[in-house]
Amino acid sequence: MSRWFFPSSAVAICAAFFLSLSIGTHAQNSAGPQPVPLPPPVPAPVDKPYGGTISLSVDLTNVNDRMVTVRESIPVKAGEITLLYPQWLPGNHSPSNLVANLAGLVITADGKRVPWLRDRVNMWAFHIDVPKDATTLDINFQYLAPINPEQGRISTKFADLTWNSVLLYPAGYFARRIPFAAELRLPVGWKFATALDVKSQNGNVVQFKETTLNTLIDSPVYAGANFKRVDISSGADNLVYLDLFADKPEQLEMTPEELQYHKNLVIQARKLFHSRHYDHYDFLFSLSDTVGGKGLEHHQSSEDGTRANYFTDWAAGVPARALLPHEYTHSWNGKFRRPADLWTANFNEPMQNDLLWVYEGLTDYYGNVLTARSGMRTPEEARDIFAQIAASFQISPGRTWRSLDDTTNQPIITAHGALQQSWPTWQRSFDYYPESDLVWLDADTIIREQSNGKKSLDDFAKLFFGIDNGSYVTVTYTLEDLVKAMNSLQPYDWEGFFRKRVYDVAPQVPMNGITQGGYRLVYNDIEPEWLKHMDPTRGTSLATSLGFTLKGDGGEKPGSTGTVVWDSPAFKAGMTPEMQLQAVNDQAFSLPNLRAAILAAEKNNEPIKLLVKRDGEFTTLMVDYHGGLRFPHLERVESTPDRLDAILAPVE
Ligand SMILES: [Zn+2]
């Protein structure tokens, strides 16, 4: 047992604590406190096999309490061992697997309790001194999933079981060298779907074939009462399924057109990447208003989740339709090919996010392109989405101080979005997604222009991602590799191109792609048809006009402000987030009233008068704005070839 392992007595700790307090303010000379050495680091992962298979038994039957019960048997030898709860999640790009949700940890060997000590520095690490003669540690704990429906992904009808939430694993080994045999007990009558191979099923107990920790965590299970599996394969050599789980059975039904769009996605992705990196691919897809949404990529599946009306009110979902194309693209970009410093040996080594503008940004671009090519968005809807992205950056001054590259640290800075930002248009947020759409559109149109239409970013997809067909062993790359591949496709100063747009502070919005695509960004009072079908409870954006968004309680009810755009007319009038709109020009607030006031102000010089309430206080804000509703659109410029529509058209 190490010196630091257990404190000799609690009294000693308290004495040291009070001693440091009493002399802390005088610590200017050598007589002051000295730093206490940190405990030895948790053993680093090594590429060697773990000596034995870990048995994992997970009980998912208590969905009422959102409590998952875990039993684990880990083969061990006598002496010190450190067990880790996974911390860094691939796809989240952050240390976001909350160890706070683990409770009731009891460890035994041969029926006798074995004490554990959490590391004083690393809260995800547990030190255990394995008794002499013990060969197995029996671990018991519960994973307490969030009950808050905004955060939780377990309900009485559905569960998204992420293995990273329900296991501990030994430190000191690469995750791909630790074998796991997992078993799952489901609520009676529930169905399940996963990319894992099933060994056997006995009633509601499923045993999975032995696999590695790496593959296990990369292969979550969706389970639920209302399930439908839909084959959207493009052929016997490319098996792809929609595994749908819904709050109600009728929400699982789709029209023949909706089915065809999803089949088209698989066909168009094949024509883009010319390879597959899965045995079969499963879109694990929840359609629910009782659990939150999700989009998380895996090699051979993805965790997807939208509102319950995805199929039943298809017209309402235009903005969210890129979800499946985006996550599917990740099977190639992000999982199969990955930035070298985003690949880690286990789930507790820190990741470095600097190439997320490729991992996420290029995925977002291809995702939006595939959404259009599959028919999930009309060409006009697809152009409107690009217009919205460009418009969102035209009103965001954060670009004047923070590079696109620096925003790739955002998942770590804001704990994967858990920490709210007050002024995201100034602070900048997860901009490496949408801004990279514009950067990659710029690159695509340059390749098309320079090659006289012979080459495009489609050829880059084939070159960079279309290798090792059938393999799902990750191939890593660096920025140098990326630039080299771009140059081999179309010689150009790609190094300078990316430096200027990604790594330098670049106040100008990257509009070149739209211009080279044959369009220009315009604003007018014409609301896009698809926007009219949006569910008003999902919120409303007036970001490009007055400069704020209304949260989902908008519509006819008093709305409260979400984001307020930095330096916008509303900002200058004193508006902040979390204000409740009470009245517009002395009339009770409603969205139609607010829109009418904006249109009226276009024709006069009177400011728009808004009565708002915050913290119980009422304030009148005078918003000096006369620019109309300013819906962003792309307008065709006939003198330039129509490259954007060529990009969005299905590949024959
Ligand atoms: Zn993504």
XYZ file of C-alpha atoms and ligand atoms in Angstrom:
653
model
C 0.000 0.000 0.000
C 1.461 3.367 -0.977
C 2.257 6.145 1.424
C -0.525 8.325 0.102
C -3.067 5.560 -0.172
C -5.037 6.071 3.038
C -4.527 9.056 5.356
C -3.088 7.932 8.676
C -5.937 9.646 10.474
C -8.639 12.187 9.761
C -7.269 14.365 12.572
C -3.983 14.778 10.716
C -5.827 16.109 7.649
C -7.847 18.620 9.702
C -4.745 19.815 11.553
C -2.891 20.424 8.291
C -5.917 22.227 6.870
C -6.208 24.622 9.848
C -2.451 25.153 9.897
C -2.502 26.253 6.263
C -5.444 28.562 6.962
C -3.817 30.241 9.967
C -0.578 31.102 8.224
C -1.883 31.423 4.688
C -1.935 35.229 4.641
C 1.690 35.445 5.802
C 3.046 33.054 3.196
C 5.556 35.460 1.682
C 8.766 33.706 2.766
C 10.247 30.237 3.058
C 8.487 29.715 6.391
C 5.104 29.711 4.593
C 3.147 26.710 3.288
C 4.757 24.468 0.721
C 2.772 22.651 -1.959
C 1.771 19.111 -1.063
C 3.041 16.648 -3.702
C 0.289 15.299 -5.939
C -0.538 11.599 -5.611
C 1.169 9.357 -8.184
C -0.570 9.621 -11.563
C -3.090 7.042 -12.667
C -1.231 4.385 -14.750
C -0.999 5.438 -18.399
C -2.569 3.109 -20.992
C -0.224 0.592 -22.619
C -0.893 -1.451 -25.780
C -0.925 -4.852 -24.088
C -3.750 -7.351 -23.464
C -5.609 -7.299 -20.171
C -5.348 -10.671 -18.432
C -8.915 -11.924 -18.612
C -12.421 -11.053 -19.770
C -14.540 -8.656 -17.727
C -18.153 -9.776 -17.214
C -20.675 -6.964 -17.195
C -24.314 -7.402 -16.240
C -26.623 -4.421 -16.632
C -30.204 -4.318 -15.349
C -32.374 -1.772 -17.138
C -35.714 -2.857 -15.662
C -36.133 0.037 -13.190
C -36.959 2.724 -15.757
C -39.460 4.328 -13.363
C -36.588 5.579 -11.186
C -34.301 5.988 -14.229
C -31.926 3.711 -12.298
C -29.642 1.215 -14.016
C -28.078 -1.464 -11.792
C -24.597 -2.720 -12.663
C -22.730 -5.880 -11.638
C -19.232 -6.413 -12.937
C -16.628 -9.141 -12.373
C -13.054 -8.098 -13.101
C -10.251 -10.704 -13.107
C -7.394 -9.312 -10.968
C -4.136 -10.115 -9.201
C -3.244 -9.119 -5.626
C -1.887 -5.583 -5.207
C -2.909 -2.121 -6.342
C -5.334 -1.628 -9.197
C -6.957 1.580 -10.459
C -10.427 1.378 -11.979
C -11.662 4.139 -14.244
C -15.145 5.452 -14.984
C -14.986 6.674 -18.616
C -14.536 10.453 -18.697
C -13.714 11.606 -22.252
C -16.372 10.612 -24.768
C -15.541 10.398 -28.463
C -18.056 12.479 -30.384
C -18.601 14.769 -27.401
C -14.966 15.892 -27.632
C -14.985 16.698 -23.920
C -14.709 15.189 -20.425
C -18.492 15.076 -20.260
C -19.362 11.606 -18.917
C -20.596 12.714 -15.498
C -19.193 10.582 -12.677
C -21.718 12.338 -10.414
C -24.342 9.911 -11.761
C -22.506 6.882 -10.312
C -23.753 5.829 -6.850
C -23.800 2.862 -4.482
C -20.327 1.616 -5.370
C -19.555 -1.537 -3.375
C -16.604 -3.792 -4.200
C -16.103 -7.298 -2.842
C -13.629 -10.154 -3.271
C -14.632 -13.683 -2.241
C -17.691 -12.165 -0.582
C -15.701 -9.760 1.601
C -15.928 -5.999 1.223
C -12.836 -4.336 -0.260
C -12.380 -0.592 0.389
C -11.936 1.815 -2.518
C -10.455 5.318 -2.513
C -11.294 7.904 -5.122
C -8.208 9.621 -6.519
C -7.787 13.077 -4.932
C -7.108 14.711 -8.282
C -8.896 12.566 -10.858
C -12.520 12.087 -9.771
C -13.053 9.345 -12.382
C -10.347 7.063 -10.858
C -10.822 4.615 -7.964
C -7.860 2.998 -6.218
C -8.254 -0.484 -4.779
C -5.766 -2.668 -2.901
C -6.653 -6.190 -4.093
C -6.353 -8.662 -1.153
C -3.876 -11.523 -1.301
C -5.398 -14.666 -2.924
C -8.230 -12.683 -4.570
C -8.618 -13.429 -8.305
C -11.807 -11.490 -9.044
C -13.250 -8.181 -7.925
C -17.044 -8.053 -7.850
C -18.254 -4.531 -8.486
C -21.758 -3.279 -7.797
C -23.090 0.220 -8.449
C -25.980 2.141 -9.935
C -26.061 4.611 -12.800
C -28.684 7.224 -11.893
C -29.794 8.727 -15.188
C -31.077 12.332 -15.069
C -34.837 12.474 -14.418
C -35.080 15.966 -15.950
C -36.480 15.245 -19.456
C -34.247 17.908 -21.030
C -31.139 15.992 -19.949
C -32.211 12.387 -19.557
C -32.452 9.738 -22.243
C -34.403 7.127 -20.272
C -38.207 7.127 -19.926
C -40.831 4.511 -19.103
C -41.152 3.836 -22.859
C -37.551 4.113 -24.072
C -33.907 3.915 -23.014
C -30.662 4.986 -24.665
C -28.162 2.725 -22.912
C -24.650 4.073 -23.257
C -22.142 1.503 -21.984
C -19.788 4.309 -20.883
C -22.333 5.104 -18.145
C -22.464 1.579 -16.724
C -18.933 0.227 -16.357
C -15.576 0.630 -14.670
C -12.436 -0.600 -16.398
C -8.802 -1.102 -15.375
C -6.301 1.706 -15.946
C -3.024 0.871 -17.707
C -4.329 -0.727 -20.935
C -5.459 0.397 -24.371
C -9.253 0.146 -24.541
C -8.980 -2.144 -27.589
C -7.046 -4.687 -25.450
C -9.637 -5.086 -22.664
C -12.204 -7.843 -23.429
C -15.771 -7.469 -22.165
C -18.681 -9.938 -22.109
C -21.850 -7.921 -21.594
C -25.363 -8.947 -20.614
C -28.436 -6.710 -20.554
C -31.744 -7.248 -18.736
C -34.572 -5.290 -20.379
C -38.050 -4.342 -19.157
C -40.475 -7.119 -20.135
C -41.847 -6.694 -23.648
C -39.224 -4.198 -24.794
C -37.375 -4.535 -28.086
C -33.790 -3.429 -28.655
C -31.345 -2.465 -31.402
C -27.563 -2.102 -31.448
C -24.547 -2.597 -33.675
C -23.302 -5.270 -31.209
C -23.543 -8.940 -32.158
C -25.972 -10.942 -30.011
C -24.769 -14.269 -28.599
C -28.078 -15.402 -27.127
C -31.390 -14.145 -25.801
C -33.449 -15.714 -23.056
C -36.702 -13.827 -22.525
C -35.772 -10.278 -21.621
C -32.092 -11.083 -20.958
C -29.690 -10.524 -23.861
C -26.099 -11.756 -23.958
C -23.756 -10.064 -26.397
C -20.747 -11.684 -28.026
C -17.463 -10.908 -26.320
C -15.927 -7.729 -27.639
C -13.390 -5.085 -26.656
C -14.068 -2.109 -24.402
C -13.484 0.094 -27.429
C -16.209 -1.517 -29.524
C -18.570 -1.927 -26.579
C -18.586 1.807 -25.773
C -18.854 2.577 -29.490
C -21.996 0.398 -29.689
C -24.821 1.749 -27.508
C -28.202 0.019 -27.233
C -31.581 1.621 -27.852
C -34.489 -0.224 -26.282
C -38.152 0.531 -25.922
C -41.779 -0.471 -26.008
C -42.586 0.904 -29.484
C -40.092 -0.251 -32.105
C -39.870 -0.659 -35.846
C -36.851 -1.669 -37.959
C -36.817 -0.374 -41.527
C -34.378 -1.642 -44.162
C -32.865 1.235 -46.165
C -29.922 -0.779 -47.559
C -28.580 0.122 -50.981
C -27.754 -3.555 -51.697
C -26.689 -6.814 -50.085
C -23.156 -5.430 -49.650
C -24.330 -2.252 -47.905
C -26.772 -3.054 -45.084
C -28.278 -0.007 -43.391
C -31.305 0.141 -41.076
C -33.500 2.692 -39.368
C -34.144 1.378 -35.836
C -37.064 3.552 -34.774
C -38.280 3.964 -31.202
C -41.239 6.250 -30.471
C -43.489 7.431 -27.659
C -46.519 6.020 -29.535
C -46.743 3.286 -32.236
C -48.351 5.623 -34.822
C -45.257 7.874 -34.731
C -43.247 5.023 -36.327
C -45.183 5.194 -39.607
C -43.775 6.990 -42.668
C -45.016 7.757 -46.146
C -43.469 6.043 -49.216
C -41.786 9.393 -50.091
C -40.227 9.713 -46.632
C -38.944 6.133 -46.866
C -37.451 6.863 -50.304
C -35.596 9.961 -49.005
C -33.840 7.783 -46.409
C -32.992 5.130 -49.000
C -31.635 7.902 -51.224
C -29.367 9.020 -48.381
C -27.643 5.618 -48.356
C -27.371 5.589 -52.170
C -25.968 9.134 -52.339
C -23.487 8.542 -49.490
C -22.181 5.485 -51.356
C -21.694 7.623 -54.478
C -19.875 10.249 -52.423
C -17.520 8.047 -50.383
C -17.216 4.909 -52.571
C -16.693 2.758 -49.487
C -18.313 1.577 -46.259
C -16.713 1.122 -42.869
C -19.244 -1.115 -41.137
C -20.632 -4.645 -41.388
C -24.109 -3.194 -41.088
C -25.065 0.308 -40.059
C -27.877 1.079 -37.622
C -29.474 4.491 -37.205
C -30.637 4.174 -33.587
C -33.390 6.753 -33.765
C -35.730 7.975 -31.013
C -38.843 9.965 -31.979
C -39.904 11.378 -28.659
C -41.259 14.363 -26.785
C -40.448 12.763 -23.421
C -36.674 12.336 -23.785
C -34.271 14.932 -25.169
C -32.865 14.892 -28.700
C -29.459 13.515 -29.618
C -26.935 13.115 -32.398
C -23.836 11.075 -31.577
C -21.732 9.214 -34.072
C -20.322 5.696 -33.902
C -18.516 3.493 -36.389
C -21.425 1.202 -37.212
C -24.355 3.070 -35.697
C -25.403 6.476 -34.457
C -27.492 7.662 -31.542
C -30.134 9.908 -33.056
C -33.125 11.584 -31.518
C -35.671 14.190 -32.606
C -39.177 15.294 -31.711
C -41.956 12.699 -32.000
C -43.404 14.295 -35.172
C -40.358 13.569 -37.401
C -42.470 11.460 -39.793
C -46.005 12.499 -38.823
C -45.423 16.223 -39.524
C -42.625 16.029 -42.086
C -43.107 19.660 -43.210
C -42.238 20.976 -39.730
C -38.766 19.500 -39.644
C -36.662 21.149 -42.364
C -33.898 22.512 -40.074
C -33.488 19.184 -38.215
C -33.390 17.017 -41.361
C -29.616 17.042 -41.627
C -29.379 14.968 -38.423
C -29.141 11.515 -40.030
C -26.994 12.630 -43.004
C -24.599 14.324 -40.552
C -24.252 11.336 -38.215
C -23.984 8.878 -41.113
C -21.163 10.961 -42.654
C -19.286 10.557 -39.377
C -18.897 6.835 -40.066
C -16.327 7.997 -42.658
C -15.257 11.374 -41.273
C -14.643 11.182 -37.533
C -14.826 7.462 -36.828
C -12.958 5.747 -39.696
C -10.676 8.723 -40.407
C -9.888 10.819 -37.330
C -7.524 13.662 -36.468
C -4.484 12.089 -34.795
C -4.824 14.122 -31.603
C -8.504 13.223 -31.244
C -7.632 9.527 -31.161
C -6.897 8.372 -27.598
C -5.860 5.005 -26.179
C -8.663 4.847 -23.608
C -11.624 6.902 -22.396
C -9.766 8.868 -19.735
C -6.916 10.323 -21.791
C -7.574 13.961 -22.768
C -8.417 14.768 -26.391
C -7.209 17.751 -28.404
C -9.857 19.297 -30.599
C -7.965 21.547 -33.031
C -9.059 19.668 -36.179
C -12.760 19.637 -35.298
C -13.321 22.075 -38.167
C -12.622 18.995 -40.331
C -14.088 16.253 -38.110
C -17.302 18.209 -37.444
C -17.093 21.038 -39.972
C -16.592 18.960 -43.106
C -19.167 16.464 -41.780
C -21.646 19.308 -41.425
C -20.946 20.351 -45.011
C -21.271 16.855 -46.508
C -24.285 16.299 -44.220
C -26.077 19.356 -45.603
C -25.126 18.370 -49.162
C -26.426 14.793 -48.673
C -29.649 16.133 -47.113
C -30.305 17.973 -50.387
C -29.098 15.162 -52.675
C -31.360 12.635 -50.918
C -34.416 14.884 -51.337
C -34.823 15.503 -47.611
C -34.562 19.216 -48.420
C -35.560 20.856 -51.690
C -32.778 22.841 -53.416
C -34.477 26.060 -52.246
C -34.641 24.840 -48.638
C -30.990 23.790 -48.846
C -29.995 27.231 -50.146
C -32.037 28.881 -47.371
C -30.059 26.904 -44.790
C -26.781 28.192 -46.257
C -28.290 31.716 -46.256
C -29.197 31.355 -42.582
C -25.685 30.194 -41.722
C -24.067 33.127 -43.550
C -26.553 35.581 -42.023
C -25.873 34.266 -38.520
C -22.200 35.192 -38.920
C -22.936 38.605 -40.425
C -24.565 39.583 -37.124
C -21.949 37.954 -34.840
C -19.051 40.253 -33.916
C -17.202 37.539 -31.945
C -15.217 36.886 -35.114
C -13.281 40.116 -34.448
C -11.430 38.617 -31.466
C -11.628 34.827 -31.695
C -10.458 32.536 -34.499
C -12.528 29.660 -35.859
C -9.762 27.358 -34.598
C -10.182 28.599 -31.021
C -13.890 27.702 -31.084
C -12.900 24.025 -31.450
C -12.067 24.183 -27.715
C -15.710 25.018 -26.979
C -16.844 21.496 -25.958
C -14.227 21.536 -23.201
C -14.758 25.190 -22.217
C -18.532 24.891 -21.818
C -18.659 21.218 -20.724
C -20.211 20.151 -24.042
C -22.776 22.935 -23.910
C -23.902 22.301 -20.316
C -22.701 25.784 -19.313
C -24.934 28.516 -20.721
C -23.389 31.527 -22.432
C -25.013 34.937 -21.914
C -23.727 36.519 -25.146
C -22.832 33.735 -27.637
C -22.636 36.067 -30.661
C -19.794 37.923 -28.916
C -18.269 35.006 -26.990
C -18.627 32.672 -30.000
C -19.992 29.181 -29.503
C -19.757 25.909 -31.436
C -18.963 27.947 -34.566
C -16.671 25.251 -35.973
C -19.818 23.511 -37.243
C -21.647 26.191 -39.278
C -18.699 28.426 -40.110
C -16.841 25.431 -41.517
C -19.836 24.835 -43.821
C -18.936 28.146 -45.467
C -15.196 27.362 -45.494
C -15.741 23.965 -47.161
C -18.240 25.458 -49.629
C -15.493 27.944 -50.470
C -13.007 25.060 -50.985
C -15.507 23.034 -53.067
C -16.277 25.952 -55.407
C -12.544 26.776 -55.756
C -11.813 23.177 -56.816
C -14.719 23.310 -59.304
C -13.566 26.687 -60.645
C -9.854 25.815 -60.868
C -10.496 22.444 -62.528
C -13.047 23.898 -64.981
C -15.765 21.788 -63.425
C -13.871 18.490 -63.766
C -13.226 18.006 -60.021
C -14.970 18.798 -56.757
C -14.973 18.061 -53.050
C -16.762 14.810 -53.997
C -13.424 13.635 -55.409
C -11.769 14.571 -52.127
C -14.325 12.397 -50.275
C -13.361 9.438 -52.460
C -9.633 10.131 -52.119
C -9.522 10.734 -48.364
C -12.349 8.571 -46.981
C -12.913 5.968 -49.707
C -9.924 3.814 -48.725
C -9.778 0.418 -46.964
C -13.317 -0.533 -48.003
C -14.986 -2.704 -45.351
C -12.474 -1.854 -42.624
C -13.397 -0.031 -39.449
C -9.910 0.278 -38.035
C -9.413 4.015 -37.547
C -6.900 5.747 -39.844
C -5.639 8.988 -38.285
C -4.438 12.134 -40.071
C -2.783 15.476 -39.389
C -3.338 18.925 -40.912
C -0.300 18.243 -43.094
C -1.915 15.045 -44.452
C -5.116 16.957 -45.209
C -3.322 19.776 -47.066
C -1.268 17.230 -49.009
C -4.407 15.368 -50.088
C -6.117 18.616 -51.143
C -3.042 19.568 -53.186
C -2.879 16.179 -54.876
C -6.502 16.661 -55.937
C -6.200 20.281 -57.064
C -2.929 22.243 -56.697
C -3.652 25.458 -54.762
C -2.333 27.309 -51.706
C -4.488 25.187 -49.380
C -2.135 25.747 -46.448
C -2.623 29.521 -46.795
C -6.353 29.037 -47.479
C -6.950 27.214 -44.198
C -4.569 29.421 -42.212
C -6.439 32.557 -43.251
C -9.943 31.198 -42.694
C -9.420 28.884 -39.719
C -6.343 29.818 -37.695
C -6.150 33.619 -38.113
C -8.636 35.986 -36.503
C -10.864 36.574 -39.542
C -13.483 39.311 -38.995
C -14.840 38.974 -42.555
C -17.603 36.388 -42.968
C -16.364 33.685 -45.413
C -18.859 34.447 -48.215
C -16.637 33.341 -51.133
C -18.312 29.950 -51.436
C -21.728 31.539 -51.935
C -20.316 34.042 -54.454
C -18.333 31.389 -56.361
C -21.430 29.177 -56.124
C -23.334 31.719 -58.229
C -25.414 33.384 -55.510
C -25.510 36.402 -53.213
C -26.998 36.821 -49.767
C -30.053 39.109 -49.645
C -32.614 39.979 -46.972
C -36.320 40.719 -47.421
C -39.732 40.449 -45.748
C -40.605 37.173 -47.532
C -40.789 34.359 -44.999
C -39.573 31.040 -46.448
C -42.500 28.640 -46.890
C -40.839 25.922 -44.763
C -40.355 28.362 -41.886
C -44.131 28.903 -41.738
C -44.594 25.191 -40.967
C -42.251 25.268 -37.993
C -43.793 24.410 -34.648
C -44.027 27.810 -32.826
C -43.388 26.106 -29.492
C -39.820 25.530 -30.742
C -39.075 29.250 -30.620
C -38.768 32.061 -33.123
C -35.772 33.953 -34.410
C -35.720 37.693 -34.980
C -31.924 37.617 -34.812
C -31.349 39.211 -38.220
C -33.874 42.021 -37.618
C -34.405 43.319 -34.060
C -31.595 41.066 -32.860
C -33.000 38.420 -30.525
C -34.623 35.005 -30.389
C -37.739 34.040 -28.482
C -37.786 30.799 -26.553
C -40.245 28.031 -27.296
C -43.065 29.594 -25.298
C -43.543 32.219 -28.067
C -46.609 32.239 -30.297
C -49.617 33.828 -28.664
C -48.242 33.641 -25.135
C -45.808 36.143 -23.629
C -42.403 35.074 -24.906
C -39.096 35.207 -23.108
C -35.902 36.164 -24.849
C -33.261 33.536 -25.607
C -30.185 34.907 -27.340
C -29.789 38.662 -27.759
C -27.383 39.565 -30.550
C -24.423 41.684 -29.409
C -24.562 45.243 -30.824
C -28.014 44.600 -32.370
C -30.815 47.209 -32.176
C -32.425 45.294 -29.276
C -29.067 45.060 -27.460
C -28.525 48.803 -27.833
C -31.999 49.431 -26.390
C -31.057 47.419 -23.260
C -32.501 43.991 -24.022
C -30.836 40.946 -22.390
C -31.607 37.224 -22.397
C -34.308 36.023 -19.963
C -36.610 39.024 -20.376
C -40.337 38.411 -20.791
C -41.995 40.414 -23.525
C -45.230 41.933 -22.192
C -46.331 44.502 -24.780
C -45.446 45.811 -28.244
C -46.322 49.462 -28.998
C -48.733 49.429 -26.003
C -50.562 46.314 -27.304
C -50.371 42.982 -25.467
C -47.451 40.967 -26.824
C -48.054 38.351 -29.480
C -45.793 37.211 -32.274
C -48.144 38.550 -34.997
C -48.248 41.918 -33.164
C -44.466 42.038 -32.993
C -44.116 41.210 -36.685
C -46.713 43.848 -37.602
C -44.779 46.416 -35.551
C -41.540 45.572 -37.394
C -43.279 45.968 -40.782
C -44.914 49.263 -39.687
C -41.565 50.644 -38.485
C -40.174 50.108 -42.000
C -42.408 52.960 -43.137
C -41.839 55.493 -40.334
C -39.150 56.857 -38.005
C -40.803 55.892 -34.711
C -38.887 53.408 -32.530
C -40.591 50.111 -31.646
C -41.732 50.247 -28.008
C -41.307 47.004 -26.067
C -42.490 46.507 -22.481
C -40.367 43.791 -20.872
C -40.220 42.160 -17.455
C -37.126 40.751 -15.748
C -36.700 39.808 -12.089
C -40.158 41.234 -11.363
C -39.297 44.687 -12.779
C -40.993 46.225 -15.810
C -38.958 48.297 -18.287
C -39.831 49.993 -21.556
C -37.250 49.523 -24.310
C -37.277 51.864 -27.320
C -35.801 49.903 -30.253
C -34.719 52.194 -33.061
C -35.047 49.752 -35.971
C -36.563 50.259 -39.435
C -35.047 47.445 -41.534
C -38.026 45.086 -41.854
C -38.168 41.353 -41.089
C -34.897 40.626 -42.937
C -35.351 36.948 -43.778
C -32.065 35.797 -45.372
C -32.196 34.252 -48.874
C -29.719 33.406 -51.613
C -30.349 35.242 -54.873
C -28.992 33.913 -58.179
C -26.204 35.908 -59.879
C -26.443 34.928 -63.554
C -22.896 36.009 -64.477
C -21.370 33.209 -62.355
C -21.817 29.454 -63.082
C -24.479 27.870 -60.881
C -22.044 25.752 -58.882
C -24.095 25.663 -55.668
C -27.065 23.942 -57.305
C -24.671 21.494 -58.978
C -23.311 20.650 -55.522
C -26.818 20.143 -54.098
C -28.126 18.020 -57.019
C -28.260 14.203 -56.602
C -25.379 12.299 -58.197
C -26.716 10.161 -61.041
Zn -21.017 15.680 -35.641
